[in-house]
Amino acid sequence: MAVITDSFIPPRDRVARARALHGLLAAALLVACALSLQIGATDVRLTTLLAKLAQGQDLSQMERVVLFDIRLPRLAMGALVGAALAVSGAVMQGLFRNPLADPGIVGVGAGAGLGAILAIVLGGLLPLSLAGLVGPYLVPIAAFLGGWGGTLLLYKVATRHGRTSVATMLLAGIALAALAGALSGVMVYIADDNQLRDLTFWGLGSLAGASWAKVLAAGPLVMLALAASLTLGRGLNGLALGEATAAHIGIDVQRMKSIAILTVAGATGAAVAVAGGIGFIGIVVPHLLRLASGPDHRTLLPNAALLGATLLILADVIARVVIAPAELPIGIVTAVLGAPVFLWILLKRRGMVDL
Amino acid sequence: MSLIAEDIRVFYGRREALRGVSLRAEPGEFTAIVGPNGSGKSTLLGALTASLPYAGRVTLNGREIDGLQPWELSSERAVLPQASRLAFPFTVLEVVRLGVQAGTAGDRPEVPMQALARVGLAHYAERTFQELSGGEAQRVMLARVLAQVWSPIEDGRPRWLLLDEPVSSLDIAHQLQVMEIARDFARAGGGVIAVMHDLNLTAMFADRVAVLAEGQRLAFGTPREVFSDGILSRAYGCDLRVSAPPPVGTPYILPHAATA
Ligand SMILES: Nc1ncnc2c1ncn2[C@@H]1O[C@H](COP(=O)(O)OP(=O)(O)OP(=O)(O)O)[C@@H](O)[C@H]1O
Ligand SMILES: [Mg+2]
């Protein structure tokens, strides 16, 4: 008889740690929000405004405009875009079963970008009735469709029997980005001056164009995607064992994958539509969270939304202060901070069998 | 309340990997599937678990599996694949918990640790799965499927373990341990179907054996009925000798290669 005795050791619970982290991240988000309202090009300060209100004084016209029409929509947009990008990254990594997948890197962002550009340039050609119907949602919806097409295509090309080849995924992503870039280039020729200004502004990856209209345009799509991501936790956990095993433990794999792809497309599409291409949030945030509290998607996804929003708001604060009174496109800030972290992840994983 | 496969055919493209295989496994029994590499053992298991398209009929506990949803199937049977790769650094305990669904017997908080203890790896609970050796990983995966169908029989319905080469990378002590776990599961009222390469272990533990060759069932019966020089040599295409030394009479298989 091969009896092998064993003792019970109560395991440290990473789920508990992830929950604690949840509270911590929520607090960090609040701090980031306060900071973002405090700091800006004008010397309107949140603290002064609060003090004024506390003493029953009215805010000046200028203070109202700065607070309600400039900083608040910008803050809201930063939070939405950051949460959307981080959650897209986490879902995509779960779907592709690969911690290096990222909507920006593998061309989903490019697909969404193409959709947005087509909408900006060709939107005027829509029959008026239809244009009136979709109105401000035209660009986000087009970006969503572009992102969806990109994700589907990428998944078809890069995945065989539930396994994603990283090389294929990256190369397909490059092809997709090149194609989207070329078509976008054509659009630049067709565009009139007004549209051209929209395009340049948008292409830099920036929150500078923030407005309540944009927040309202992107908000519903992002919220929908975030809500959908909350249903994916157990499914993506199961998928980590492979598609066949995921099905064996009771997951409707096809349905779950469709929801995951729509989630990525919706979140990436909405983010790209209002803020252009902002890189590295989608890969750095989930990675940091996995280091802190493990890869369980049930906690990873909500935490990614919080940390993504926080980091993007902070990056925006940095973008606004480093060369004040001018400001950097936020895409530059996330790249400068994110690219080294990404390289560090690569360096650490270099020895592993399946990068 | 059995697992019945009737006339199963599976095509990979144009190649027919299974050409009409039938099988009937009973709860309370350990049913082994043996045969040479490429004979269709994993493919048969794939059909039995509805993980690939097949023609024919598979009935699990009286219901045809074709119309069942993944979560209905997962509460009645657990599947150990031939090889497992994990995409993210889950701990061993987290991996064991992955298969456990709310509302099942495995859902009791102590079950995953008990399943790990059953395979002798409770002290590995906090290790990262990706860093385990091949055999350790295989035993953790066995703990995962055990936790999924923790009670061998529930509400009068037997649960099933479908194992693809459960002992292929284990040392001899753990081979015995895992075979005992599977047999105990059957003795307690559950059903076990396992793909096996070690014919001697199969002879010791299996109640019934199906021998596959080239996508067809060559023989099906108790080890004593099925393990004969003729059948095995034909299945594997090499000279095999079976003896059944008294007093137990368990068949014992030796290759006969050193005669040249
Ligand atoms: N995905 C696939 N595509 C095409 N052919 C396949 C596929 N999977 C298996 N086959 C073929 O079907 C036949 C049966 O394969 P199967 O995996 O069932 O063999 P097996 O009996 O489990 O072998 P082993 O002992 O090596 O695990 C083999 O000839 C194999 O090459
Ligand atoms: Mg096999």
XYZ file of C-alpha atoms and ligand atoms in Angstrom:
647
model
C 0.000 0.000 0.000
C 1.310 3.359 -0.942
C -0.104 5.431 1.846
C 1.340 8.897 1.804
C 0.327 10.888 4.830
C -0.004 14.582 4.664
C -0.710 17.385 7.056
C -3.143 20.225 6.618
C -1.724 23.694 6.409
C -4.280 26.474 6.304
C -3.449 28.306 3.102
C -2.913 32.023 2.984
C -5.924 33.364 1.214
C -5.154 35.505 -1.786
C -8.844 36.180 -2.250
C -8.871 37.999 1.083
C -5.816 39.950 0.011
C -7.480 40.903 -3.265
C -10.544 42.154 -1.359
C -8.381 44.293 0.907
C -6.636 45.603 -2.181
C -10.033 46.529 -3.566
C -10.626 48.942 -0.687
C -7.138 50.331 -0.965
C -7.508 50.963 -4.692
C -10.866 52.656 -4.211
C -9.219 55.022 -1.723
C -6.338 55.650 -4.130
C -8.841 56.501 -6.853
C -10.464 59.099 -4.619
C -7.089 60.669 -3.866
C -6.245 60.749 -7.578
C -9.594 62.414 -8.300
C -8.965 65.095 -5.676
C -5.472 65.692 -7.049
C -6.789 66.001 -10.570
C -9.325 68.644 -9.480
C -6.702 70.452 -7.434
C -4.021 70.862 -10.078
C -4.264 72.593 -13.426
C -3.139 75.370 -15.710
C -5.069 78.062 -13.829
C -4.551 78.528 -10.120
C -8.060 77.401 -9.302
C -7.621 74.932 -6.433
C -10.107 72.396 -5.174
C -9.097 73.148 -1.595
C -9.745 76.895 -2.000
C -13.082 76.220 -3.660
C -14.143 73.881 -0.869
C -13.071 76.418 1.741
C -15.086 79.099 -0.059
C -18.155 76.885 -0.207
C -17.756 75.987 3.454
C -17.872 79.680 4.341
C -21.039 80.064 2.284
C -19.365 82.156 -0.429
C -20.335 81.800 -4.073
C -17.863 80.594 -6.694
C -16.806 83.043 -9.363
C -17.850 82.481 -12.965
C -14.282 81.538 -13.838
C -14.055 79.056 -11.010
C -17.301 77.423 -12.060
C -16.150 77.046 -15.635
C -12.778 75.622 -14.652
C -14.279 73.176 -12.199
C -17.435 72.022 -13.972
C -16.625 72.445 -17.650
C -12.907 71.721 -17.741
C -11.605 69.656 -14.862
C -14.606 67.488 -14.004
C -15.296 66.186 -17.523
C -11.607 65.609 -17.968
C -11.479 63.678 -14.719
C -14.510 61.615 -15.690
C -13.053 60.861 -19.083
C -9.709 59.885 -17.592
C -11.394 57.524 -15.178
C -13.538 55.960 -17.909
C -10.677 55.564 -20.354
C -8.255 54.207 -17.748
C -10.745 51.669 -16.426
C -11.716 50.652 -19.966
C -8.131 50.125 -21.113
C -7.058 48.177 -18.029
C -10.099 45.902 -18.116
C -9.717 45.365 -21.881
C -6.148 44.297 -21.263
C -7.062 41.898 -18.468
C -9.940 40.330 -20.419
C -7.842 40.027 -23.542
C -5.007 38.360 -21.634
C -7.467 35.888 -20.144
C -9.055 35.220 -23.509
C -5.756 34.719 -25.314
C -4.406 32.853 -22.282
C -1.399 35.083 -22.458
C -0.269 37.813 -20.058
C 1.301 39.802 -22.895
C -1.858 40.396 -24.917
C -2.899 44.033 -24.947
C -5.379 45.852 -27.154
C -2.786 48.514 -27.996
C -0.039 46.066 -28.876
C -1.971 43.522 -30.916
C -3.874 45.841 -33.193
C -7.319 45.961 -31.612
C -6.716 49.601 -30.809
C -5.714 50.127 -34.432
C -8.967 48.544 -35.587
C -10.934 50.766 -33.239
C -8.910 53.755 -34.437
C -9.731 52.975 -38.045
C -13.415 52.814 -37.146
C -13.195 56.173 -35.395
C -11.369 57.829 -38.293
C -13.845 56.485 -40.814
C -16.643 57.889 -38.676
C -14.979 61.305 -38.315
C -14.290 61.665 -42.034
C -17.175 59.839 -43.641
C -19.745 60.581 -40.948
C -20.921 63.593 -42.910
C -21.991 61.326 -45.747
C -24.611 59.598 -43.616
C -28.212 60.433 -44.396
C -29.258 63.219 -42.048
C -31.956 61.160 -40.355
C -29.465 58.462 -39.385
C -26.815 60.997 -38.377
C -29.363 62.669 -36.144
C -30.202 59.342 -34.582
C -26.683 58.243 -33.666
C -25.376 61.786 -33.181
C -22.480 61.929 -30.734
C -22.417 58.136 -30.508
C -21.298 57.719 -34.108
C -17.564 57.792 -33.395
C -17.681 55.488 -30.338
C -19.942 53.022 -32.140
C -17.695 52.985 -35.206
C -14.660 52.494 -32.960
C -16.471 49.673 -31.179
C -17.238 47.969 -34.492
C -13.661 48.440 -35.658
C -12.331 47.021 -32.396
C -14.766 44.122 -32.583
C -13.728 43.256 -36.123
C -10.084 43.533 -35.135
C -10.471 41.268 -32.090
C -12.456 38.639 -34.000
C -9.971 38.593 -36.851
C -7.039 38.406 -34.483
C -8.609 35.585 -32.502
C -9.354 33.622 -35.676
C -5.840 34.053 -37.013
C -3.836 33.562 -33.824
C -5.763 30.802 -32.066
C -5.782 27.139 -33.016
C -7.577 24.607 -30.859
C -7.868 27.102 -28.050
C -4.188 27.841 -28.014
C -2.761 31.202 -28.940
C 0.642 31.422 -30.495
C 2.286 34.603 -29.258
C 4.299 34.993 -32.434
C 1.205 34.708 -34.619
C -0.712 37.034 -32.326
C 1.956 39.746 -32.511
C 2.555 39.391 -36.236
C -1.163 39.416 -36.996
C -1.402 42.474 -34.785
C 1.329 44.211 -36.766
C -0.441 43.392 -40.040
C -3.733 44.632 -38.633
C -2.163 47.855 -37.386
C -0.435 48.418 -40.736
C -3.660 47.891 -42.636
C -5.582 50.194 -40.316
C -2.787 52.755 -40.566
C -2.833 52.682 -44.354
C -6.607 53.071 -44.567
C -6.454 55.871 -42.008
C -3.801 57.517 -44.191
C -6.199 57.469 -47.122
C -8.824 59.124 -44.944
C -6.418 61.950 -44.135
C -6.370 62.825 -47.848
C -10.137 62.825 -48.062
C -10.646 64.812 -44.884
C -11.429 68.533 -44.937
C -9.581 70.994 -42.705
C -11.959 70.749 -39.805
C -11.886 66.988 -39.797
C -8.109 67.039 -40.140
C -7.817 69.022 -36.932
C -10.088 66.501 -35.214
C -7.888 63.690 -36.481
C -4.572 65.138 -35.361
C -5.938 66.014 -31.986
C -7.373 62.574 -31.562
C -4.365 60.724 -32.937
C -2.034 62.053 -30.255
C -3.780 60.109 -27.543
C -4.954 62.856 -25.269
C -7.592 63.828 -22.772
C -7.257 67.485 -23.748
C -10.431 67.408 -25.813
C -12.485 66.259 -22.844
C -16.063 67.452 -22.727
C -19.293 66.306 -21.160
C -20.491 65.339 -24.642
C -17.591 62.926 -24.992
C -18.080 61.583 -21.491
C -21.714 60.891 -22.311
C -20.759 59.323 -25.626
C -18.198 56.927 -24.190
C -19.705 56.405 -20.745
C -22.541 53.990 -21.536
C -20.345 51.731 -23.664
C -17.588 51.626 -21.056
C -20.058 50.976 -18.238
C -21.667 48.183 -20.220
C -18.281 46.617 -20.899
C -17.216 46.916 -17.254
C -20.476 45.309 -16.114
C -20.019 42.509 -18.652
C -16.464 41.945 -17.468
C -17.778 41.171 -13.984
C -19.542 38.087 -15.397
C -16.335 36.768 -16.949
C -14.314 35.974 -13.822
C -15.031 32.288 -13.414
C -15.017 31.682 -17.157
C -11.619 33.263 -17.719
C -10.239 31.392 -14.698
C -11.430 28.140 -16.260
C -10.039 29.118 -19.628
C -6.596 29.313 -18.022
C -6.760 25.491 -17.949
C -7.510 25.332 -21.672
C -10.758 25.368 -23.598
C -11.564 21.691 -23.208
C -11.082 21.716 -19.446
C -13.019 24.958 -19.115
C -15.966 23.203 -20.740
C -15.498 20.172 -18.480
C -15.823 22.263 -15.362
C -19.116 23.612 -16.617
C -18.317 26.770 -18.541
C -20.160 27.599 -21.746
C -16.920 28.426 -23.524
C -18.285 29.756 -26.807
C -20.705 32.103 -25.083
C -18.062 33.269 -22.635
C -15.591 33.981 -25.448
C -18.176 35.995 -27.377
C -18.892 38.111 -24.303
C -15.168 38.577 -23.709
C -14.579 39.714 -27.296
C -17.515 42.141 -27.158
C -16.236 43.464 -23.836
C -12.780 44.129 -25.235
C -14.240 45.744 -28.347
C -16.658 47.914 -26.368
C -14.161 49.119 -23.800
C -11.284 49.627 -26.238
C -13.571 51.158 -28.843
C -15.037 53.689 -26.434
C -11.641 54.587 -24.994
C -10.005 54.996 -28.390
C -12.938 56.994 -29.737
C -12.644 59.728 -27.128
C -8.968 59.636 -26.233
C -7.044 58.144 -29.141
C -4.310 55.575 -28.678
C -3.120 55.414 -25.073
C -0.728 52.540 -24.558
C 0.537 50.262 -21.802
C -2.289 50.709 -19.283
C -3.820 47.477 -20.516
C -0.700 45.446 -19.912
C 0.910 47.100 -16.900
C -2.172 47.287 -14.670
C -3.175 43.591 -14.808
C 0.450 42.586 -14.415
C 0.938 44.634 -11.249
C -2.311 43.278 -9.838
C -1.341 39.667 -10.539
C 1.891 40.283 -8.654
C -0.001 41.766 -5.711
C -2.935 39.406 -5.341
C -2.764 36.604 -7.858
C -4.384 35.907 -11.215
C -7.975 35.175 -10.090
C -10.081 37.085 -12.641
C -12.997 37.452 -10.249
C -10.969 39.993 -8.280
C -8.501 40.966 -11.006
C -11.138 42.527 -13.273
C -12.779 44.930 -10.771
C -9.383 45.819 -9.329
C -8.043 46.491 -12.828
C -10.879 48.974 -13.411
C -9.945 50.852 -10.214
C -6.185 50.838 -10.750
C -6.527 51.675 -14.451
C -8.678 54.703 -13.663
C -6.311 55.836 -10.902
C -3.164 55.511 -12.996
C -4.631 57.275 -16.000
C -5.882 60.174 -13.873
C -2.426 60.487 -12.299
C -0.739 60.266 -15.708
C -3.029 63.066 -16.854
C -2.007 65.196 -13.868
C 1.623 64.611 -14.815
C 0.859 65.460 -18.454
C -0.629 68.755 -17.294
C 2.159 69.868 -14.972
C 5.522 68.825 -16.447
C 5.644 71.471 -19.181
C 2.960 73.810 -17.790
C 1.370 75.997 -19.017
C 1.533 73.740 -22.091
C 0.657 70.070 -21.698
C 1.931 66.745 -22.994
C -0.314 64.276 -24.782
C -1.085 61.671 -22.141
C -0.052 58.890 -24.535
C 3.516 60.136 -24.152
C 3.327 59.931 -20.361
C 1.906 56.398 -20.311
C 4.515 55.298 -22.846
C 7.419 56.799 -20.910
C 6.224 55.187 -17.687
C 4.730 52.028 -19.167
C 7.307 50.950 -21.723
C 10.062 50.339 -19.140
C 7.645 48.328 -16.984
C 6.685 46.309 -20.038
C 10.349 45.645 -20.847
C 10.898 44.612 -17.250
C 8.020 42.108 -17.542
C 9.603 40.713 -20.706
C 12.988 40.471 -19.025
C 11.547 38.530 -16.106
C 9.638 36.144 -18.345
C 12.519 35.566 -20.741
C 13.444 32.245 -19.217
C 9.935 30.862 -19.275
C 8.931 28.222 -21.768
C 5.926 29.855 -23.343
C 6.381 33.583 -23.380
C -27.231 4.821 -14.511
C -24.294 3.888 -16.720
C -22.072 5.521 -19.259
C -22.946 4.046 -22.622
C -21.280 4.778 -25.934
C -22.935 3.374 -29.048
C -21.254 3.163 -32.412
C -19.034 6.199 -31.953
C -17.377 7.568 -35.074
C -14.986 10.511 -35.110
C -13.399 12.145 -38.122
C -10.390 14.446 -38.042
C -10.791 16.055 -41.441
C -11.105 13.045 -43.744
C -9.310 10.581 -41.478
C -11.606 8.387 -39.433
C -9.994 8.131 -35.996
C -12.821 6.064 -34.477
C -14.762 3.623 -36.636
C -17.825 2.656 -34.683
C -16.735 1.949 -31.131
C -19.230 0.908 -28.460
C -18.610 0.757 -24.741
C -20.665 0.319 -21.606
C -19.200 1.390 -18.277
C -21.020 0.672 -15.031
C -20.841 2.645 -11.801
C -18.957 0.775 -9.120
C -16.446 -0.368 -11.718
C -13.075 0.724 -13.015
C -13.186 0.560 -16.802
C -9.849 0.811 -18.598
C -9.197 1.736 -22.215
C -5.910 0.415 -23.577
C -4.301 0.319 -26.999
C -1.262 1.527 -28.898
C -0.403 5.181 -29.528
C -2.771 6.736 -31.990
C -5.364 3.969 -31.626
C -8.021 6.479 -30.647
C -8.102 6.278 -26.831
C -8.015 10.031 -26.216
C -10.419 10.499 -29.106
C -12.880 8.085 -27.498
C -12.577 9.942 -24.205
C -13.155 13.165 -26.127
C -16.426 11.782 -27.470
C -17.481 10.452 -24.062
C -16.977 13.961 -22.635
C -18.599 15.758 -25.584
C -15.412 17.715 -26.229
C -15.286 16.919 -29.923
C -17.857 16.336 -32.654
C -18.797 12.674 -33.051
C -21.441 10.502 -34.654
C -23.221 7.925 -32.515
C -24.776 8.170 -29.083
C -23.323 8.746 -25.634
C -25.626 8.336 -22.652
C -24.552 9.419 -19.170
C -26.728 8.329 -16.246
C -29.667 7.852 -18.587
C -29.421 11.179 -20.423
C -27.952 11.667 -23.860
C -25.036 14.055 -23.391
C -25.591 15.754 -26.728
C -28.420 17.912 -25.394
C -26.866 18.724 -22.017
C -25.329 22.055 -21.089
C -21.716 22.206 -19.882
C -22.776 22.903 -16.295
C -25.185 19.939 -16.263
C -22.403 17.645 -17.435
C -19.855 19.094 -15.051
C -21.903 18.176 -11.998
C -21.935 14.497 -12.999
C -18.490 13.899 -14.376
C -14.979 15.273 -14.120
C -12.318 14.921 -16.794
C -8.552 14.655 -16.434
C -6.893 15.550 -19.750
C -3.729 13.857 -20.987
C -1.730 17.065 -20.590
C -2.520 20.365 -18.899
C -0.928 23.737 -19.310
C -1.908 26.637 -17.138
C -1.828 30.163 -18.500
C -1.463 32.156 -15.275
C 0.402 31.662 -11.994
C -2.438 30.211 -9.922
C -1.478 28.429 -6.723
C -2.043 24.713 -6.365
C -5.051 25.246 -4.101
C -6.551 27.783 -6.509
C -6.213 25.264 -9.330
C -8.002 22.614 -7.290
C -10.780 25.094 -6.517
C -11.215 26.065 -10.177
C -13.437 23.136 -10.992
C -15.583 23.418 -7.902
C -18.964 24.948 -8.518
C -21.305 26.539 -6.061
C -23.904 24.133 -4.770
C -22.023 20.882 -5.371
C -20.416 18.631 -2.777
C -17.034 19.984 -3.779
C -18.248 23.428 -2.786
C -17.723 22.680 0.912
C -14.715 24.807 1.866
C -12.691 21.903 3.231
C -13.043 19.712 0.133
C -10.231 21.157 -2.032
C -7.714 20.688 0.802
C -9.010 17.171 1.415
C -8.639 16.379 -2.277
C -5.063 17.661 -2.183
C -4.366 15.560 0.903
C -5.810 12.533 -0.922
C -3.080 12.834 -3.565
C -0.470 13.579 -0.895
C 0.063 17.220 -1.792
C -1.685 19.236 0.936
C 1.619 20.832 1.851
C 1.850 22.140 -1.723
C -1.327 24.210 -1.428
C 0.445 27.545 -1.717
C 2.994 26.606 -4.364
C 2.628 28.061 -7.844
C 1.215 25.387 -10.151
C 3.443 26.347 -13.078
C 6.545 25.558 -11.002
C 5.617 21.948 -10.221
C 7.303 18.900 -11.716
C 5.385 16.898 -14.323
C 4.246 14.236 -11.877
C 3.306 16.743 -9.176
C 1.260 18.711 -11.687
C -0.507 15.539 -12.763
C -1.435 14.729 -9.160
C -2.712 18.265 -8.555
C -4.904 17.943 -11.626
C -6.219 14.662 -10.240
C -7.039 16.464 -6.987
C -8.898 19.046 -9.065
C -11.120 16.449 -10.736
C -11.648 14.656 -7.409
C -12.841 17.897 -5.825
C -15.236 18.430 -8.718
C -17.071 15.143 -8.094
C -16.206 14.730 -4.429
C -19.066 12.385 -3.519
C -18.914 9.300 -5.778
C -22.687 9.046 -5.618
C -25.167 11.827 -4.889
C -28.973 11.666 -4.829
C -28.724 8.151 -6.194
C -26.838 9.342 -9.262
C -23.302 8.042 -9.642
C -20.613 10.575 -10.560
C -17.930 9.757 -13.092
C -14.191 10.203 -13.356
C -12.817 10.173 -16.904
C -9.052 10.020 -16.778
C -6.660 10.181 -19.735
C -3.443 8.444 -18.687
C -3.681 9.399 -15.006
C -0.410 7.688 -14.065
C 1.716 8.363 -17.141
C 4.317 10.537 -15.440
C 4.145 9.162 -11.888
C 6.700 7.136 -9.953
C 5.699 3.611 -8.995
C 4.471 4.501 -5.496
C 2.255 7.267 -6.769
C 1.043 5.132 -9.656
C -0.286 2.712 -7.073
C -1.674 5.541 -4.973
C -3.572 7.078 -7.878
C -4.911 3.704 -9.025
C -6.124 3.067 -5.488
C -7.835 6.459 -5.379
C -9.626 5.657 -8.627
C -10.602 2.171 -7.478
C -11.864 3.513 -4.130
C -13.986 6.044 -6.018
C -15.548 3.157 -7.948
C -15.975 0.984 -4.854
C -17.866 3.860 -3.233
C -20.401 3.823 -6.057
C -18.875 6.140 -8.665
C -17.783 5.200 -12.148
C -14.226 5.401 -13.481
C -13.038 5.287 -17.061
C -9.293 5.551 -17.515
C -7.008 5.425 -20.521
C -4.019 3.303 -19.550
C -0.674 2.305 -21.019
C 0.601 0.120 -18.173
C -1.035 -3.228 -18.816
C 0.072 -4.763 -15.521
C -1.433 -1.951 -13.463
C -4.548 -2.259 -15.603
C -4.750 -5.968 -14.898
C -4.406 -5.299 -11.166
C -7.000 -2.534 -10.871
C -9.461 -2.626 -13.766
C -12.763 -4.465 -13.598
C -13.252 -4.208 -17.329
C -10.920 -3.414 -20.213
C -11.550 -2.184 -23.731
C -8.701 -2.798 -26.168
C -8.563 -0.350 -29.065
C -6.516 -0.685 -32.224
C -6.683 1.524 -35.285
C -9.888 3.178 -34.201
C -11.753 -0.045 -33.527
C -12.584 -2.052 -30.437
C -10.609 -5.251 -30.576
C -11.883 -6.704 -27.313
C -13.958 -5.767 -24.266
C -14.212 -7.757 -21.053
C -12.546 -8.472 -17.722
C -8.751 -8.390 -17.713
C -8.657 -12.176 -17.592
C -10.870 -12.437 -20.647
C -9.147 -9.757 -22.627
C -5.478 -10.118 -21.765
C -4.388 -13.034 -23.907
C -1.226 -13.427 -25.977
C -3.237 -13.277 -29.168
C -5.330 -10.182 -28.493
C -2.504 -8.105 -27.022
C 0.066 -9.074 -29.621
C -2.412 -8.242 -32.345
C -3.343 -4.904 -30.747
C 0.198 -3.735 -30.149
C 1.862 -5.473 -33.082
C 4.624 -6.951 -30.958
C 5.165 -10.235 -29.228
C 3.609 -10.145 -25.758
C 3.282 -13.018 -23.317
C 0.601 -13.160 -20.644
C 0.939 -15.341 -17.597
C -1.396 -15.600 -14.633
C 0.668 -16.765 -11.719
C -1.280 -18.434 -8.895
C -2.598 -18.023 -6.266
C -4.187 -14.695 -7.317
C -4.224 -15.304 -11.028
C -3.963 -11.644 -12.016
C -2.684 -11.565 -15.588
C 0.910 -10.499 -15.886
C 2.228 -9.195 -19.185
C 5.833 -9.387 -20.384
C 7.285 -8.334 -23.711
C 9.044 -11.122 -25.537
C 11.717 -9.289 -27.446
C 14.942 -10.950 -26.332
C 14.385 -14.092 -28.395
C 16.193 -13.093 -31.559
N -6.639 17.187 -33.566
C -6.345 16.173 -34.410
N -6.297 16.388 -35.733
C -6.022 15.381 -36.606
N -5.768 14.126 -36.219
C -5.803 13.848 -34.905
C -6.085 14.850 -33.936
N -6.038 14.287 -32.705
C -5.733 12.996 -32.915
N -5.591 12.721 -34.229
C -5.285 11.421 -34.813
O -6.278 10.490 -34.440
C -5.701 9.261 -34.068
C -6.105 8.896 -32.635
O -5.537 9.853 -31.743
P -5.684 9.743 -30.195
O -5.159 10.993 -29.622
O -7.069 9.357 -29.874
O -4.706 8.536 -29.871
P -4.393 7.859 -28.467
O -4.866 6.460 -28.573
O -4.885 8.658 -27.348
O -2.801 7.859 -28.498
P -1.718 8.083 -27.316
O -1.510 6.777 -26.674
O -0.487 8.488 -28.064
O -2.219 9.142 -26.408
C -4.217 9.413 -34.257
O -3.864 8.861 -35.504
C -3.989 10.900 -34.272
O -2.905 11.239 -35.106
Mg -4.000 9.878 -25.872
